[in-house]
PDB file of C-alpha atoms in Angstrom:
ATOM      1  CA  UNK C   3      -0.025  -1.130  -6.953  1.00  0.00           C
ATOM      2  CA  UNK C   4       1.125   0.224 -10.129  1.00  0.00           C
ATOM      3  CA  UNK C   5       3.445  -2.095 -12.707  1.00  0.00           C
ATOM      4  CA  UNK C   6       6.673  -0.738 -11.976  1.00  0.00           C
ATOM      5  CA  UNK C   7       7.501  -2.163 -15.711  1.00  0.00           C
ATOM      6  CA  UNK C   8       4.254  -1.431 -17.829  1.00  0.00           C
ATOM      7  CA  UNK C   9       2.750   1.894 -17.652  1.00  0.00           C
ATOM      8  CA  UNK C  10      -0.852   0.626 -18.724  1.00  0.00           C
ATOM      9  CA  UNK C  11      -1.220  -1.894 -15.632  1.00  0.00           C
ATOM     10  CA  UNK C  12      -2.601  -1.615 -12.041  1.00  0.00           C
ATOM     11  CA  UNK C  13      -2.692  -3.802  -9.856  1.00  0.00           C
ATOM     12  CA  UNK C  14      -5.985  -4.763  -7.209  1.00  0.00           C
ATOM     13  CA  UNK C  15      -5.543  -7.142  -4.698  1.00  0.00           C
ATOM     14  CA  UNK C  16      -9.415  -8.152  -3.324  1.00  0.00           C
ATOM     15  CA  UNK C  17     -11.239 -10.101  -0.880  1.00  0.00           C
ATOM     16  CA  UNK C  18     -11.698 -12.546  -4.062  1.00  0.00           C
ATOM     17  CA  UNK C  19      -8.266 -12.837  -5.329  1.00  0.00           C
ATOM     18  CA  UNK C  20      -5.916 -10.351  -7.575  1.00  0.00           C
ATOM     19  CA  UNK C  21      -6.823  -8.399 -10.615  1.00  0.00           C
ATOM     20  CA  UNK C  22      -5.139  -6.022 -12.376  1.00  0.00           C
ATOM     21  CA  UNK C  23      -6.995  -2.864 -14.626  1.00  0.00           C
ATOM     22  CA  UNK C  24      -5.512  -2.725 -17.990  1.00  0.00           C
ATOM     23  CA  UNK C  25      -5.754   0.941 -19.988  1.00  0.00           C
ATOM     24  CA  UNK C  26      -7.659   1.933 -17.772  1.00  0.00           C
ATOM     25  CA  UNK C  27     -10.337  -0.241 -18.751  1.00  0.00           C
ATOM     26  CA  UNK C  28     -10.039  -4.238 -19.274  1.00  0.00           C
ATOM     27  CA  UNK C  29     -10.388  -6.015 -15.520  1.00  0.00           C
ATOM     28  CA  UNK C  30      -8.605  -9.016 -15.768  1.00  0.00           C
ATOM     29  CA  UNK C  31      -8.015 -11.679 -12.757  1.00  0.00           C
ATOM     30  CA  UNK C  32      -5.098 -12.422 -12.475  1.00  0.00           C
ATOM     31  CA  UNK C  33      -3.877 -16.427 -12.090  1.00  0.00           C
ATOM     32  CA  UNK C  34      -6.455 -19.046 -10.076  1.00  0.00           C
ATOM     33  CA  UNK C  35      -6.106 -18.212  -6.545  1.00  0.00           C
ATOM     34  CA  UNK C  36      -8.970 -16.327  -5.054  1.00  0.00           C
ATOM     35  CA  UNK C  37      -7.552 -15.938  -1.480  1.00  0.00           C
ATOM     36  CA  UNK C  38      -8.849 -13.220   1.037  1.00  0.00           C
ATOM     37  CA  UNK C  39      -5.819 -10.371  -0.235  1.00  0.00           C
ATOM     38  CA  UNK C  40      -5.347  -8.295   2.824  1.00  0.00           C
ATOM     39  CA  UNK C  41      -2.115  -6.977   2.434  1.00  0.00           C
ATOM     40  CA  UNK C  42      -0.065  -6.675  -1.354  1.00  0.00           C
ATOM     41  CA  UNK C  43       3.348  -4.956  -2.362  1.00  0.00           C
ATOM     42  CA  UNK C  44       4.726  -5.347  -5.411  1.00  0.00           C
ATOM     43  CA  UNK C  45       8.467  -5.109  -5.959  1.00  0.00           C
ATOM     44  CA  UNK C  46      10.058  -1.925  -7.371  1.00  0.00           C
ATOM     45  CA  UNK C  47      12.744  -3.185  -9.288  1.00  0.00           C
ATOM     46  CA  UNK C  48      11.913  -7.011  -9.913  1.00  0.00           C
ATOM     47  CA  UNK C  49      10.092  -7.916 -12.540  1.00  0.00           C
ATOM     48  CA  UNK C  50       7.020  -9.431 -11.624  1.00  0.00           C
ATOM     49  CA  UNK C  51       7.650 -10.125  -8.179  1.00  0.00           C
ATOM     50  CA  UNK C  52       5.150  -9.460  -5.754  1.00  0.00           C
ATOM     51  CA  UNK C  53       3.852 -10.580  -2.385  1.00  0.00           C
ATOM     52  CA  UNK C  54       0.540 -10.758  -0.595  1.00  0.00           C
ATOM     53  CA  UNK C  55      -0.803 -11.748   2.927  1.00  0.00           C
ATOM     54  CA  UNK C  56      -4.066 -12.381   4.073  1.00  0.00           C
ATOM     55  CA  UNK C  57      -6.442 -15.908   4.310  1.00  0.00           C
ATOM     56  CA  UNK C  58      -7.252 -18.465   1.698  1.00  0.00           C
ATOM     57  CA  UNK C  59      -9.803 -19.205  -0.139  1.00  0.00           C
ATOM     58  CA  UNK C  60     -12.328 -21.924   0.573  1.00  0.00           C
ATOM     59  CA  UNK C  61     -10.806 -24.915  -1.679  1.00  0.00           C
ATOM     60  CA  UNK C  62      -7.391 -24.092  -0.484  1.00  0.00           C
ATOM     61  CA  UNK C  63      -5.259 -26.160   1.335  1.00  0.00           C
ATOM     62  CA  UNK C  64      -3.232 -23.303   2.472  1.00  0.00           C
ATOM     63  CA  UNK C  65      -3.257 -22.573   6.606  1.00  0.00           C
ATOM     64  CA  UNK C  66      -5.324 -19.858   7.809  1.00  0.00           C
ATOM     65  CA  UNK C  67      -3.716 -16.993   7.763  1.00  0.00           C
ATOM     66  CA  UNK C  68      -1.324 -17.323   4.702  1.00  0.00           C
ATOM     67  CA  UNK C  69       1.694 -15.517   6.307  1.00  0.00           C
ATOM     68  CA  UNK C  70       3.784 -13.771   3.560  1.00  0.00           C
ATOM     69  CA  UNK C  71       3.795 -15.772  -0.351  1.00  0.00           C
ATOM     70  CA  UNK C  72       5.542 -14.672  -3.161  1.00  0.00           C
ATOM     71  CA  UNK C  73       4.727 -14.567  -7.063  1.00  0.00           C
ATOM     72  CA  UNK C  74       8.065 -14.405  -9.234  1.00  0.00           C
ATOM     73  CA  UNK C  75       5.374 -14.267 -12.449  1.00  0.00           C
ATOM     74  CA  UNK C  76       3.382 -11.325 -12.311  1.00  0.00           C
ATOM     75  CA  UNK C  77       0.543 -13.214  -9.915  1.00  0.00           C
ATOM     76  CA  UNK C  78      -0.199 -16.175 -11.726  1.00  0.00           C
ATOM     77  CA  UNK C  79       1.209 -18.545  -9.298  1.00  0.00           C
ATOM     78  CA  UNK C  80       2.223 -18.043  -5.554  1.00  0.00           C
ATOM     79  CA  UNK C  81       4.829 -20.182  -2.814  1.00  0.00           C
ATOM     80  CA  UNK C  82       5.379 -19.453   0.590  1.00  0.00           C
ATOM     81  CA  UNK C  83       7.751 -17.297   1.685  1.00  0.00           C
ATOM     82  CA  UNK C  84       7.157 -16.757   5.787  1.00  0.00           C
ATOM     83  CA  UNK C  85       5.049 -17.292   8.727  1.00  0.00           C
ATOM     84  CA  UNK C  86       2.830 -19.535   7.265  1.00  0.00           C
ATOM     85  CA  UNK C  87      -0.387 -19.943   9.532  1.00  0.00           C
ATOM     86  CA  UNK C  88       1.497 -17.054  12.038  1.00  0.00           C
ATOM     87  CA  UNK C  89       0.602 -13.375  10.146  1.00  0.00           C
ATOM     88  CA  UNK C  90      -2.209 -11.447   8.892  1.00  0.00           C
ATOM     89  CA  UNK C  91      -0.256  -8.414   7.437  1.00  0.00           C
ATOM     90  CA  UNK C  92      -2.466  -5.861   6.471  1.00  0.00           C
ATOM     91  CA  UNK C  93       0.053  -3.548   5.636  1.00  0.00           C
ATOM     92  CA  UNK C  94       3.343  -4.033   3.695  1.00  0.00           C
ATOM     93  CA  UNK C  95       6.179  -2.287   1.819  1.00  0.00           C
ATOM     94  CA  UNK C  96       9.471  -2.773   0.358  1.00  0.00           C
ATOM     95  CA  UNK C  97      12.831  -1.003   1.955  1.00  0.00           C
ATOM     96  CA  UNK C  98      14.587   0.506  -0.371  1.00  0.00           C
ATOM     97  CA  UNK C  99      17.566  -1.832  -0.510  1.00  0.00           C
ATOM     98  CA  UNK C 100      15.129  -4.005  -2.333  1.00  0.00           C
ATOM     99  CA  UNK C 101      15.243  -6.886   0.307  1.00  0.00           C
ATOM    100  CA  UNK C 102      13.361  -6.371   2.953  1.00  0.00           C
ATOM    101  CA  UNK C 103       9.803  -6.155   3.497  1.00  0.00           C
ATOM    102  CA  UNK C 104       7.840  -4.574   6.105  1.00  0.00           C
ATOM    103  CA  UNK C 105       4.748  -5.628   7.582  1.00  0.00           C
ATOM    104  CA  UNK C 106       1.921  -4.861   9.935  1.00  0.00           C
ATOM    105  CA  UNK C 107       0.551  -8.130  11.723  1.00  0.00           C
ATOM    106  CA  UNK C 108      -3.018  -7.897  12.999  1.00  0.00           C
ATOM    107  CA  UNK C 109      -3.737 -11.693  14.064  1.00  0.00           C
ATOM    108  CA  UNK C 110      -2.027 -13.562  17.266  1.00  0.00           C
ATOM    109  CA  UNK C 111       1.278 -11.084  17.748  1.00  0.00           C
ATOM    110  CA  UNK C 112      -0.128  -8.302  16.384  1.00  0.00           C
ATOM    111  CA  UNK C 113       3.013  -6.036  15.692  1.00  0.00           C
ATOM    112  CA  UNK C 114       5.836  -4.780  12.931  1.00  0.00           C
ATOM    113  CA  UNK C 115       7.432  -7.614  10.727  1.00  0.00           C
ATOM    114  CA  UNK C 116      10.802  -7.774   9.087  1.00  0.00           C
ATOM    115  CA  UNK C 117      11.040 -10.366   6.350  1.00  0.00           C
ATOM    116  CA  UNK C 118      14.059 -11.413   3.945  1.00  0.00           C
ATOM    117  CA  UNK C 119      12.139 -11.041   0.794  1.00  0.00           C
ATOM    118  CA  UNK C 120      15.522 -13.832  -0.482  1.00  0.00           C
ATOM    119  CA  UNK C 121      14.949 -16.803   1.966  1.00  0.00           C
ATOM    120  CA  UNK C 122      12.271 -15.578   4.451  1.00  0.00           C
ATOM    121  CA  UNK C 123      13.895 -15.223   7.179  1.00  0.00           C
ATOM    122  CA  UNK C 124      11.420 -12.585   9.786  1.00  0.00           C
ATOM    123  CA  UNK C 125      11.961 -11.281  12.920  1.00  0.00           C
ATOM    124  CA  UNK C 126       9.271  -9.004  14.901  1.00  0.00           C
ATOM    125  CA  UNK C 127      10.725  -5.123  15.890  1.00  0.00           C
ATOM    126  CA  UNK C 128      10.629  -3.666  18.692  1.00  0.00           C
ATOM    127  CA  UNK C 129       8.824  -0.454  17.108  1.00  0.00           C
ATOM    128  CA  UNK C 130       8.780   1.715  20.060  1.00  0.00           C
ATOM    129  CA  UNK C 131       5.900   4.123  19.107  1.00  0.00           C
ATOM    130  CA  UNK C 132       4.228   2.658  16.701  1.00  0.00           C
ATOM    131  CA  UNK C 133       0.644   1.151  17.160  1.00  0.00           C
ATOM    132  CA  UNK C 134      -2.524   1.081  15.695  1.00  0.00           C
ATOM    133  CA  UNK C 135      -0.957   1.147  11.984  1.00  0.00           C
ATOM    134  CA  UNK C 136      -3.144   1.675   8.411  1.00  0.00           C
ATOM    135  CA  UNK C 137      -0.747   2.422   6.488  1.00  0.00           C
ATOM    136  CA  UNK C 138       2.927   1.810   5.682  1.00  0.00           C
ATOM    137  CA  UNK C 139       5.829   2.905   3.149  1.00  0.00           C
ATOM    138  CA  UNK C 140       9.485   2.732   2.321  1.00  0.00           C
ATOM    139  CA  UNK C 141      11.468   5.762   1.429  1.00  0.00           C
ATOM    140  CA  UNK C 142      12.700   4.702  -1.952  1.00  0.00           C
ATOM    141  CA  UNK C 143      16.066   5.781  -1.836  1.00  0.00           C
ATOM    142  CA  UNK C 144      16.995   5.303   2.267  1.00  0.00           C
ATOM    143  CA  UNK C 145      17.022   1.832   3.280  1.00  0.00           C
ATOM    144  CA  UNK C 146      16.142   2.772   7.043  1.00  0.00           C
ATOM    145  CA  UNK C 147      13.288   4.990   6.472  1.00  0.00           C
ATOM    146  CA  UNK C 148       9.168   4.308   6.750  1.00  0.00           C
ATOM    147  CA  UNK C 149       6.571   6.593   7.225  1.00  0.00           C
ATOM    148  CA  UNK C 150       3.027   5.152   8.976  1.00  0.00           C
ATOM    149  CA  UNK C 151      -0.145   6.230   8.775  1.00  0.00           C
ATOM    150  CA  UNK C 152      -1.463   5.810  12.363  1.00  0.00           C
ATOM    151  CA  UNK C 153      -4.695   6.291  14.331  1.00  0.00           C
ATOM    152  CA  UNK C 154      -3.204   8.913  16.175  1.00  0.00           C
ATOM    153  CA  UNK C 155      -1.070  10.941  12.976  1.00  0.00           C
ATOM    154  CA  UNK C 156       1.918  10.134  10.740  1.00  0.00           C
ATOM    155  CA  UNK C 157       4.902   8.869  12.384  1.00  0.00           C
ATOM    156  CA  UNK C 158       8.699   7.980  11.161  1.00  0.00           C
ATOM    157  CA  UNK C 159      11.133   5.614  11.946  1.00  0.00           C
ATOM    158  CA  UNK C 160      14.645   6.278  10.639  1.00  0.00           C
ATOM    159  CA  UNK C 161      16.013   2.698  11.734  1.00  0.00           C
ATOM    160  CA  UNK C 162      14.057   0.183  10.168  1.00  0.00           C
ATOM    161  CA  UNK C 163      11.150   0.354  11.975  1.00  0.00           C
ATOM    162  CA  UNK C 164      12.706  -0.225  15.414  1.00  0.00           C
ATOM    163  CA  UNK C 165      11.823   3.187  17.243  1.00  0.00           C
ATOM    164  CA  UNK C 166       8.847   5.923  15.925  1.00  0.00           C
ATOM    165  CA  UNK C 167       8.502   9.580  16.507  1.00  0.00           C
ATOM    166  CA  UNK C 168       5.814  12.002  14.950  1.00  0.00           C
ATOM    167  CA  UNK C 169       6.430  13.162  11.455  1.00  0.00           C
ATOM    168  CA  UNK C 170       4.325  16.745  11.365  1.00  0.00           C
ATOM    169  CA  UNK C 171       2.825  18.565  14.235  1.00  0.00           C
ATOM    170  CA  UNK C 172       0.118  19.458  11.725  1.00  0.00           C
ATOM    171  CA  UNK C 173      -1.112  15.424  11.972  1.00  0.00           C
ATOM    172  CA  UNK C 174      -0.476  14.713  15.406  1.00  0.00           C
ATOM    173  CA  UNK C 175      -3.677  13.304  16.990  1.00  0.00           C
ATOM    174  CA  UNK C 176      -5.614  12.804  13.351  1.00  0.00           C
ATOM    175  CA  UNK C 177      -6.013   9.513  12.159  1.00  0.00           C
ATOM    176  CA  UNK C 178      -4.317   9.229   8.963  1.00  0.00           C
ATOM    177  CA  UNK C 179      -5.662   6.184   6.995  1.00  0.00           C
ATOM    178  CA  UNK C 180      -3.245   5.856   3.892  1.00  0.00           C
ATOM    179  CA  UNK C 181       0.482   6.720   3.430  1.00  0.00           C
ATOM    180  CA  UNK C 182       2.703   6.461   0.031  1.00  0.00           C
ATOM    181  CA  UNK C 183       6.200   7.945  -0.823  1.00  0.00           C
ATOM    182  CA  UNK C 184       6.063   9.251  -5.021  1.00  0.00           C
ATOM    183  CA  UNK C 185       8.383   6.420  -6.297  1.00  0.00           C
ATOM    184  CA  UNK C 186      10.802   8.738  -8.134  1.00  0.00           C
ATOM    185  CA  UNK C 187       9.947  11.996  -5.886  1.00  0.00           C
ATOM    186  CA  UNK C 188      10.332  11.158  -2.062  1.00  0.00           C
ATOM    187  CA  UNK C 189      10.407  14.422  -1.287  1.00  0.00           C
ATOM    188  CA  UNK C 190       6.307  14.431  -2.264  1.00  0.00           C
ATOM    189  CA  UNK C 191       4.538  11.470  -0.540  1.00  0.00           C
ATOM    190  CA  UNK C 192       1.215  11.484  -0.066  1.00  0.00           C
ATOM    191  CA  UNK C 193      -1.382  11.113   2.928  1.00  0.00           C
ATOM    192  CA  UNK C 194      -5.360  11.039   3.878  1.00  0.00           C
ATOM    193  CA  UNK C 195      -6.134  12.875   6.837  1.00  0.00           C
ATOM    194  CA  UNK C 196      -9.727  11.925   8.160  1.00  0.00           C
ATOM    195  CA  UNK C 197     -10.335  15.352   8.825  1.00  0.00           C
ATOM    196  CA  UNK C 198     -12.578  17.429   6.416  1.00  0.00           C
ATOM    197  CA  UNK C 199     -10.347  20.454   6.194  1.00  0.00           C
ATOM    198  CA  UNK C 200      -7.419  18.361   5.160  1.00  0.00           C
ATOM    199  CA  UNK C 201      -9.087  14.911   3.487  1.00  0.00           C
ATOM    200  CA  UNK C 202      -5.932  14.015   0.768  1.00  0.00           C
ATOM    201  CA  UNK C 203      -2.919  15.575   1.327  1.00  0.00           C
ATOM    202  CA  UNK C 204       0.880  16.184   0.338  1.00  0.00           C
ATOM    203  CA  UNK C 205       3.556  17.262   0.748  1.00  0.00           C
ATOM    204  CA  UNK C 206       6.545  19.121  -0.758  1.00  0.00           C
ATOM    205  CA  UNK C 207       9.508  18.578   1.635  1.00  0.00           C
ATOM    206  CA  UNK C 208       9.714  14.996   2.597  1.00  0.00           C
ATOM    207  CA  UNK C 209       6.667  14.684   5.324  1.00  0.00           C
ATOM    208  CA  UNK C 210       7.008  17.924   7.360  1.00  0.00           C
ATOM    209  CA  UNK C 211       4.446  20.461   5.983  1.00  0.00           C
ATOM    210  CA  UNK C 212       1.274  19.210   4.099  1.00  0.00           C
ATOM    211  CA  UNK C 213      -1.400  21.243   1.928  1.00  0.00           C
ATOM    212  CA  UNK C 214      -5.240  19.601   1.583  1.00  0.00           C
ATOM    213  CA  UNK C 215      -6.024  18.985  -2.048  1.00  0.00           C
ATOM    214  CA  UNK C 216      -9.263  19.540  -1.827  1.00  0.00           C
ATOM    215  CA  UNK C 217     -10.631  16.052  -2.142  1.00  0.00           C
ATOM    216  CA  UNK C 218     -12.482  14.701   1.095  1.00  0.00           C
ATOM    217  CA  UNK C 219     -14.270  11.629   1.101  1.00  0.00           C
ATOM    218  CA  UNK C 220     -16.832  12.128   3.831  1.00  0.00           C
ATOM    219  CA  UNK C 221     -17.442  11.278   7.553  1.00  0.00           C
ATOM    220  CA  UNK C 222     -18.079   7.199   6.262  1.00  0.00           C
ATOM    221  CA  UNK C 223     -14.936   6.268   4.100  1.00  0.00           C
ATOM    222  CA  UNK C 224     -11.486   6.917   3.510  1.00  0.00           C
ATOM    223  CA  UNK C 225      -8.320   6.602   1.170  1.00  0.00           C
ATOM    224  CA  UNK C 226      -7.148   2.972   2.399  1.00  0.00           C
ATOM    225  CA  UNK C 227      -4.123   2.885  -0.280  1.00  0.00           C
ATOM    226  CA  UNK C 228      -2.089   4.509  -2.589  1.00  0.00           C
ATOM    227  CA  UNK C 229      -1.011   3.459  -6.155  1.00  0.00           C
ATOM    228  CA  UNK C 230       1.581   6.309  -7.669  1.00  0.00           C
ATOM    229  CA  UNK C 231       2.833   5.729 -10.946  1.00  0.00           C
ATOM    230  CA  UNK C 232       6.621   5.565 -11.718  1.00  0.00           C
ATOM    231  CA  UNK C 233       6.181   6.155 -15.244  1.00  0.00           C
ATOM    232  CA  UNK C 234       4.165   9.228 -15.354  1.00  0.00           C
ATOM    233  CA  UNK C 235       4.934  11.481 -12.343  1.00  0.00           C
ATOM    234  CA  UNK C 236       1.155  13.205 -11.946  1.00  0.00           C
ATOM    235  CA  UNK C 237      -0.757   9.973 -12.080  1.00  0.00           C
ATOM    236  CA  UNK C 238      -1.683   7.791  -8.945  1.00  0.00           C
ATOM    237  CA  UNK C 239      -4.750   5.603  -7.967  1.00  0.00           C
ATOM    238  CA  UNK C 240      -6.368   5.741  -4.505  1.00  0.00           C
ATOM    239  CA  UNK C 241      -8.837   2.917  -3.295  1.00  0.00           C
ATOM    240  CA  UNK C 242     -10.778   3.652  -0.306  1.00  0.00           C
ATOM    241  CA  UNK C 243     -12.398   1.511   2.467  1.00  0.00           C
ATOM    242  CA  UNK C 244     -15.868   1.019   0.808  1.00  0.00           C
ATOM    243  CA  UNK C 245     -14.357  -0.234  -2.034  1.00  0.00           C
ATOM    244  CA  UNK C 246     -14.129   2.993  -4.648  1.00  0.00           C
ATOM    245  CA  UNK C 247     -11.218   3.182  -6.851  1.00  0.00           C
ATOM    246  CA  UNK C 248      -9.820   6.631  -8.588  1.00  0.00           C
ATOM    247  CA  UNK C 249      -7.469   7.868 -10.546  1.00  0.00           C
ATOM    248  CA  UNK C 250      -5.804  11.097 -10.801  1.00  0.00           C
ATOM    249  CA  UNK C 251      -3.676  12.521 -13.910  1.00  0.00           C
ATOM    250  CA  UNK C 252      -2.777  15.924 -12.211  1.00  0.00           C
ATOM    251  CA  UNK C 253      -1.120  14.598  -9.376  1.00  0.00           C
ATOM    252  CA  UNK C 254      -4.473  14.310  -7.803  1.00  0.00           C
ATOM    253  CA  UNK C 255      -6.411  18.022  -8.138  1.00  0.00           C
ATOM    254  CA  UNK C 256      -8.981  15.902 -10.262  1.00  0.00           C
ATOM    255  CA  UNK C 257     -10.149  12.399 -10.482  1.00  0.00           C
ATOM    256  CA  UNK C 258     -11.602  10.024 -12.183  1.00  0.00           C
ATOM    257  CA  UNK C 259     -13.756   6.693 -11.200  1.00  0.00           C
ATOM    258  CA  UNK C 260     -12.877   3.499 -11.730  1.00  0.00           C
ATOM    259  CA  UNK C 261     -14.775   1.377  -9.494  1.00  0.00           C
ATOM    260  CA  UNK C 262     -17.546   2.476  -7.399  1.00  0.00           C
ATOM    261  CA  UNK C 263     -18.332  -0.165  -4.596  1.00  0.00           C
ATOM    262  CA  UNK C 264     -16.194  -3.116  -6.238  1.00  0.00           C
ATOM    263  CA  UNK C 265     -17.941  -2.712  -9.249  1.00  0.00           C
ATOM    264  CA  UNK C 266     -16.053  -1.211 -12.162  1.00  0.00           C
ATOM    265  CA  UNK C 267     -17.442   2.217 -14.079  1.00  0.00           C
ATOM    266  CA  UNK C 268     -18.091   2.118 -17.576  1.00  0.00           C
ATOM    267  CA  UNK C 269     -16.261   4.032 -19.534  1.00  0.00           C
TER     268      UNK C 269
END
C-alpha cells in the first residue's frame, strides 16, 4: 500500500512481518511482529491506521488465524479488532465512507466480511455472485461500490457487497488476479488479466472498457496487488505471486524492479 500521507513510503506486508520501502530504496521492518501478513489495507484518510489479517508468528501468543488487528501507529504495534481465531482474509479494502472494511475469508466460512473498522463489529454478506475472489477494492468516492477480481472475470457489487454482477463482457470467463481503483481517479482502476493479449490492464470509464498495457508476466505468475499513489497520479507499485515487486512512473507503460523473488534490487 502506498502512505496515503508521505509520498516517499510503501508499504509490504510479508509472510515475515511488515516492511515498508523508503525512496525507493531503504527496506525497513516495520515494528516487532513478524506474523504470516496475508491480507493488509491501509486507511485512506487516517493517519497511520492500518489493518492486517493472516496467522502469527511462532513466539506469538496470538490464535491461529489472527482475524482482523489494527495499528493506530503506522505498524509498530497491533490490537485486535475482529474475529479473532475465526478469519483468514486474504483480501481487504476500505469503503469509502471510511468505516467499513471489506474482506475475503478463506479459512472455516470462507466468504465476504463486513467489519466496523470503530468497534469491530462484522457480519458475513450474502454476496450473491461472488466466489472464488483475488482481489478486492472500494470505489473511493461511493460508499456502496467494490469491484473483485475473480477466477471467472471482474465483477461489481453496487450494495456493499451483498449481490455481484459482471463488470465488462471483455473479462467475463478470464481470471483476473489483482483489482485497484486510482485513489483520486476512479474513473481509471486498474486490473491483471491472466491472459497474454491483455496481461495489465485499465481502464478509462470506471470498469467497462479496458486496453492491455503491454506488460504480461508469463504463463507462471501474476500481478497479486496493486499499490497506486495518491500523491503522484502516474505512479503505482504491483507485487506479483512469486514475490517480484515494480514500480511504474508513467502510469505503468514502463517499470522498474524493486524486488525480484523477495529479495530487493540494488539500485
Amino acid at each position: 500500500a502506498a502512505d496515503p500521507n508521505d509520498p516517499t513510503i510503501v508499504y509490504i506486508a510479508t509472510h515475515g512481518g511488515l516492511v515498508r520501502l523508503v525512496d525507493g530504496k531503504r527496506w525497513e521492518y516495520v515494528g516487532e511482529g513478524r506474523s504470516d501478513l496475508m491480507g493488509f489495507t491501509v486507511h485512506p484518510s487516517e493517519r497511520g491506521v492500518m489493518y492486517v489479517s493472516g496467522h502469527p508468528d511462532h513466539s506469538s501468543h496470538l490464535p491461529n488465524p489472527i482475524g482482523v488487528m489494527v495499528s493506530r501507529d503506522g505498524g509498530q504495534s497491533w490490537q485486535p479488532l475482529a474475529l479473532a481465531g475465526k478469519v483468514d482474509l486474504h483480501a481487504m479494502t476500505i469503503g469509502a465512507d471510511g468505516k467499513t472494511l471489506y474482506g475475503w475469508n478463506v479459512s472455516d466460512a470462507p466468504g465476504l466480511y463486513r467489519i466496523s473498522v470503530r468497534d469491530g463489529t462484522w457480519a458475513r454478506a450474502d454476496a450473491t455472485g461472488l466466489q472464488d475472489v483475488f482481489g478486492l477494492t472500494a470505489h473511493p468516492e461511493q460508499s456502496d461500490t467494490l469491484l473483485a477480481g475473480t477466477r471467472a472475470g471482474l465483477v461489481v457489487s453496487r450494495d456493499g457487497g451483498r449481490t455481484w454482477s459482471s463488470r465488462s463482457k471483455t473479462l467475463s470467463g478470464i481470471p483476473v488476479t489483482a483489482v485497484a481503483y486510482h485513489p483520486k481517479n476512479p474513473r481509471t482502476p486498474y486490473a491483471y488479466a491472466a491472459r497474454p493479449d491483455l496481461g495489465l490492464i485499465r481502464s478509462e470509464d470506471g470498469g467497462e472498457q479496458w486496453k492491455s498495457l503491454g506488460f504480461f508476466l508469463g504463463e507462471k505468475d501474476a500481478v497479486n496487488i496493486f499499490a497506486i499513489s495518491p500523491h503522484q497520479s502516474e505512479t503505482l507499485y504491483i507485487s506479483t505471486f512469486g514475490s517480484d515487486l515494480y514500480l511504474s512512473r508513467d502510469g505503468g507503460k514502463k517499470w522498474e524492479p524493486l524486488s525480484n523473488d523477495g529479495r530487493p534490487v540494488r539500485q
